[in-house]
CSV table of C-alpha atoms in Angstrom, one decimal:
chain,number,residue,atom,x,y,z
A,1,LYS,CA,0.2,0.2,0.1
A,2,GLN,CA,0.9,4.0,-0.4
A,3,TRP,CA,1.8,5.5,2.9
A,4,TYR,CA,-1.8,7.6,3.0
A,5,GLN,CA,-3.6,4.3,2.7
A,6,ARG,CA,-2.1,2.5,5.4
A,7,ARG,CA,-4.0,2.4,8.5
A,8,VAL,CA,-2.4,3.9,11.4
A,9,ARG,CA,-1.5,1.4,14.5
A,10,ASP,CA,-3.9,1.3,17.5
A,11,SER,CA,-1.3,0.9,19.4
A,12,CYS,CA,0.2,4.6,18.8
A,13,LEU,CA,-3.1,5.7,18.2
A,14,LEU,CA,-3.3,4.9,22.0
A,15,SER,CA,0.2,5.5,23.5
A,16,ASN,CA,1.3,8.7,21.5
A,17,HIS,CA,-2.1,9.9,19.5
A,18,ALA,CA,-5.0,9.9,22.1
A,19,GLN,CA,-7.3,12.6,20.9
A,20,CYS,CA,-5.6,13.1,17.1
A,21,ILE,CA,-8.3,12.4,14.7
A,22,VAL,CA,-8.3,10.0,12.5
A,23,GLN,CA,-10.1,10.4,8.6
A,24,THR,CA,-8.5,8.8,5.3
A,25,TYR,CA,-6.0,11.2,3.2
A,26,LEU,CA,-8.7,12.4,0.6
A,27,LYS,CA,-10.5,14.1,4.0
A,28,TRP,CA,-7.7,15.6,4.8
A,29,LEU,CA,-6.8,17.3,2.0
A,30,GLN,CA,-10.2,18.5,1.5
A,31,ASP,CA,-10.3,19.6,5.3
A,32,SER,CA,-7.8,22.5,5.4
A,33,GLU,CA,-9.5,24.1,8.2
A,34,TYR,CA,-9.4,21.8,10.6
A,35,VAL,CA,-10.0,22.0,14.0
A,36,PRO,CA,-9.2,19.4,16.5
A,37,GLN,CA,-13.1,20.0,18.6
A,38,CYS,CA,-15.1,17.9,20.6
A,39,ARG,CA,-18.3,17.0,17.7
A,40,LEU,CA,-20.9,17.4,21.3
A,41,CYS,CA,-19.2,20.4,23.5
A,42,SER,CA,-17.3,22.6,20.8
A,43,SER,CA,-14.0,23.2,22.9
A,44,LEU,CA,-10.1,21.8,21.7
A,45,LEU,CA,-10.2,18.1,22.5
A,46,ASN,CA,-7.1,18.7,24.1
A,47,GLU,CA,-9.1,20.3,27.2
A,48,HIS,CA,-10.3,18.0,29.0
A,49,PRO,CA,-9.9,13.5,28.7
A,50,THR,CA,-11.0,12.0,26.1
A,51,VAL,CA,-12.1,8.4,25.0
A,52,ARG,CA,-12.5,6.8,21.8
A,53,LEU,CA,-14.4,5.2,19.7
A,54,THR,CA,-13.9,2.1,17.6
A,55,CYS,CA,-14.4,3.8,14.7
A,56,LEU,CA,-11.4,6.0,15.9
A,57,HIS,CA,-14.1,9.2,16.6
A,58,VAL,CA,-13.1,10.8,19.3
A,59,PHE,CA,-15.0,12.6,21.9
A,60,HIS,CA,-14.9,14.3,25.4
A,61,LYS,CA,-16.1,11.6,28.2
A,62,HIS,CA,-18.1,13.5,29.8
A,63,CYS,CA,-19.1,14.9,27.0
A,64,LEU,CA,-19.9,11.7,25.8
A,65,THR,CA,-22.1,10.4,29.7
A,66,ILE,CA,-24.2,13.5,29.4
A,67,HIS,CA,-25.1,13.0,25.9
A,68,ALA,CA,-25.7,9.5,26.9
A,69,GLN,CA,-27.8,10.5,29.8
A,70,SER,CA,-29.7,12.6,27.8
A,71,LEU,CA,-31.8,8.9,26.2
A,72,PRO,CA,-34.4,7.5,27.8
A,73,PRO,CA,-33.3,5.3,30.4
A,74,THR,CA,-34.5,2.4,28.5
A,75,THR,CA,-32.0,3.0,25.3
A,76,ALA,CA,-30.7,-0.7,23.8
A,77,PRO,CA,-27.0,-0.6,24.1
A,78,ALA,CA,-27.4,-1.0,19.8
A,79,SER,CA,-28.3,2.3,20.0
A,80,TYR,CA,-26.0,4.0,21.6
A,81,THR,CA,-24.0,5.2,18.4
A,82,CYS,CA,-21.0,7.2,17.7
A,83,LEU,CA,-22.2,11.1,16.5
A,84,THR,CA,-20.8,11.1,13.7
A,85,CYS,CA,-20.6,8.0,11.4
A,86,GLN,CA,-24.1,6.0,14.0
A,87,GLU,CA,-21.7,2.9,14.4
A,88,GLY,CA,-21.8,1.5,18.0
A,89,VAL,CA,-21.0,2.6,20.7
A,90,PHE,CA,-19.8,0.0,22.5
A,91,PRO,CA,-17.9,-2.6,20.4
A,92,GLU,CA,-18.6,-6.3,20.0
A,93,ALA,CA,-16.7,-9.0,22.3
A,94,SER,CA,-14.4,-11.0,19.1
A,95,ASN,CA,-12.9,-6.6,19.0
A,96,LYS,CA,-9.9,-7.5,21.2
A,97,SER,CA,-8.3,-4.6,19.2
A,98,PRO,CA,-5.8,-1.9,21.8
A,99,ILE,CA,-8.2,0.7,21.1
A,100,ALA,CA,-11.5,-1.7,22.1
A,101,GLU,CA,-9.4,-3.5,25.1
A,102,ALA,CA,-9.2,0.8,26.3
A,103,LEU,CA,-12.4,1.9,25.4
A,104,ARG,CA,-14.3,-0.8,27.2
A,105,LYS,CA,-11.9,0.2,30.4
A,106,SER,CA,-13.0,3.7,30.3
A,107,LEU,CA,-16.5,3.4,30.0
A,108,ALA,CA,-16.7,0.3,32.6
A,109,THR,CA,-17.0,3.5,35.0
A,110,GLU,CA,-20.1,5.0,34.1
A,111,THR,CA,-23.4,3.6,34.7
A,112,TRP,CA,-25.1,4.2,31.5
A,113,ALA,CA,-22.6,2.0,29.9
A,114,ARG,CA,-22.3,-1.2,31.6
A,115,PRO,CA,-25.0,-3.1,30.0
A,116,GLY,CA,-23.4,-2.1,26.4
A,117,LEU,CA,-20.3,-3.6,27.6
A,118,GLY,CA,-21.6,-6.2,29.7
A,119,LEU,CA,-21.2,-5.6,33.2
A,120,PRO,CA,-23.9,-5.7,35.3
A,121,VAL,CA,-25.2,-1.6,36.0
A,122,ARG,CA,-24.1,0.3,39.8
A,123,GLU,CA,-26.4,2.6,41.1
A,124,ARG,CA,-25.6,6.3,39.4
A,125,ILE,CA,-24.9,8.2,43.0
A,126,PRO,CA,-26.6,11.7,41.9
A,127,ASP,CA,-24.9,14.0,44.2
A,128,HIS,CA,-21.7,13.3,42.9
A,129,PRO,CA,-21.7,14.9,38.9
A,130,PRO,CA,-18.6,14.3,37.3
A,131,PRO,CA,-16.6,17.1,36.0
A,132,GLY,CA,-15.7,17.8,33.0
A,133,PRO,CA,-16.2,20.7,30.9
A,134,PRO,CA,-19.7,23.5,30.5
A,135,GLN,CA,-22.9,22.8,29.4
A,136,LEU,CA,-22.9,20.7,25.1
A,137,ALA,CA,-23.2,23.0,22.8
A,138,SER,CA,-27.0,23.5,21.3
């Protein structure tokens, strides 16, 4: 493959480029005014902790939690999708990639995500909201 057709290694994305956006070379050429912002709150990704989904899109973890908690409590795990590409938020059980494992570890602490990860549900403590960025952009 040509250099612009190669996929970045998962381990490199996790260790060296946790907040970098991954897209095709042609997309980079078209997107010359690119700014790495959270799609949910519009602030820069490097301002708060982030989470990378298996589709490779990145969001502030707090923003993803706020968005997920805004959905009805009866939302099925398959209905939690990436707001950029609509791929499922939860990695398939058979996906053992470093990105999927890091995502499972990060989301395991979130009450809303535990059913989608096949983990037992824990009670949410409303008196202790997670710290994070300001309100989501409208």
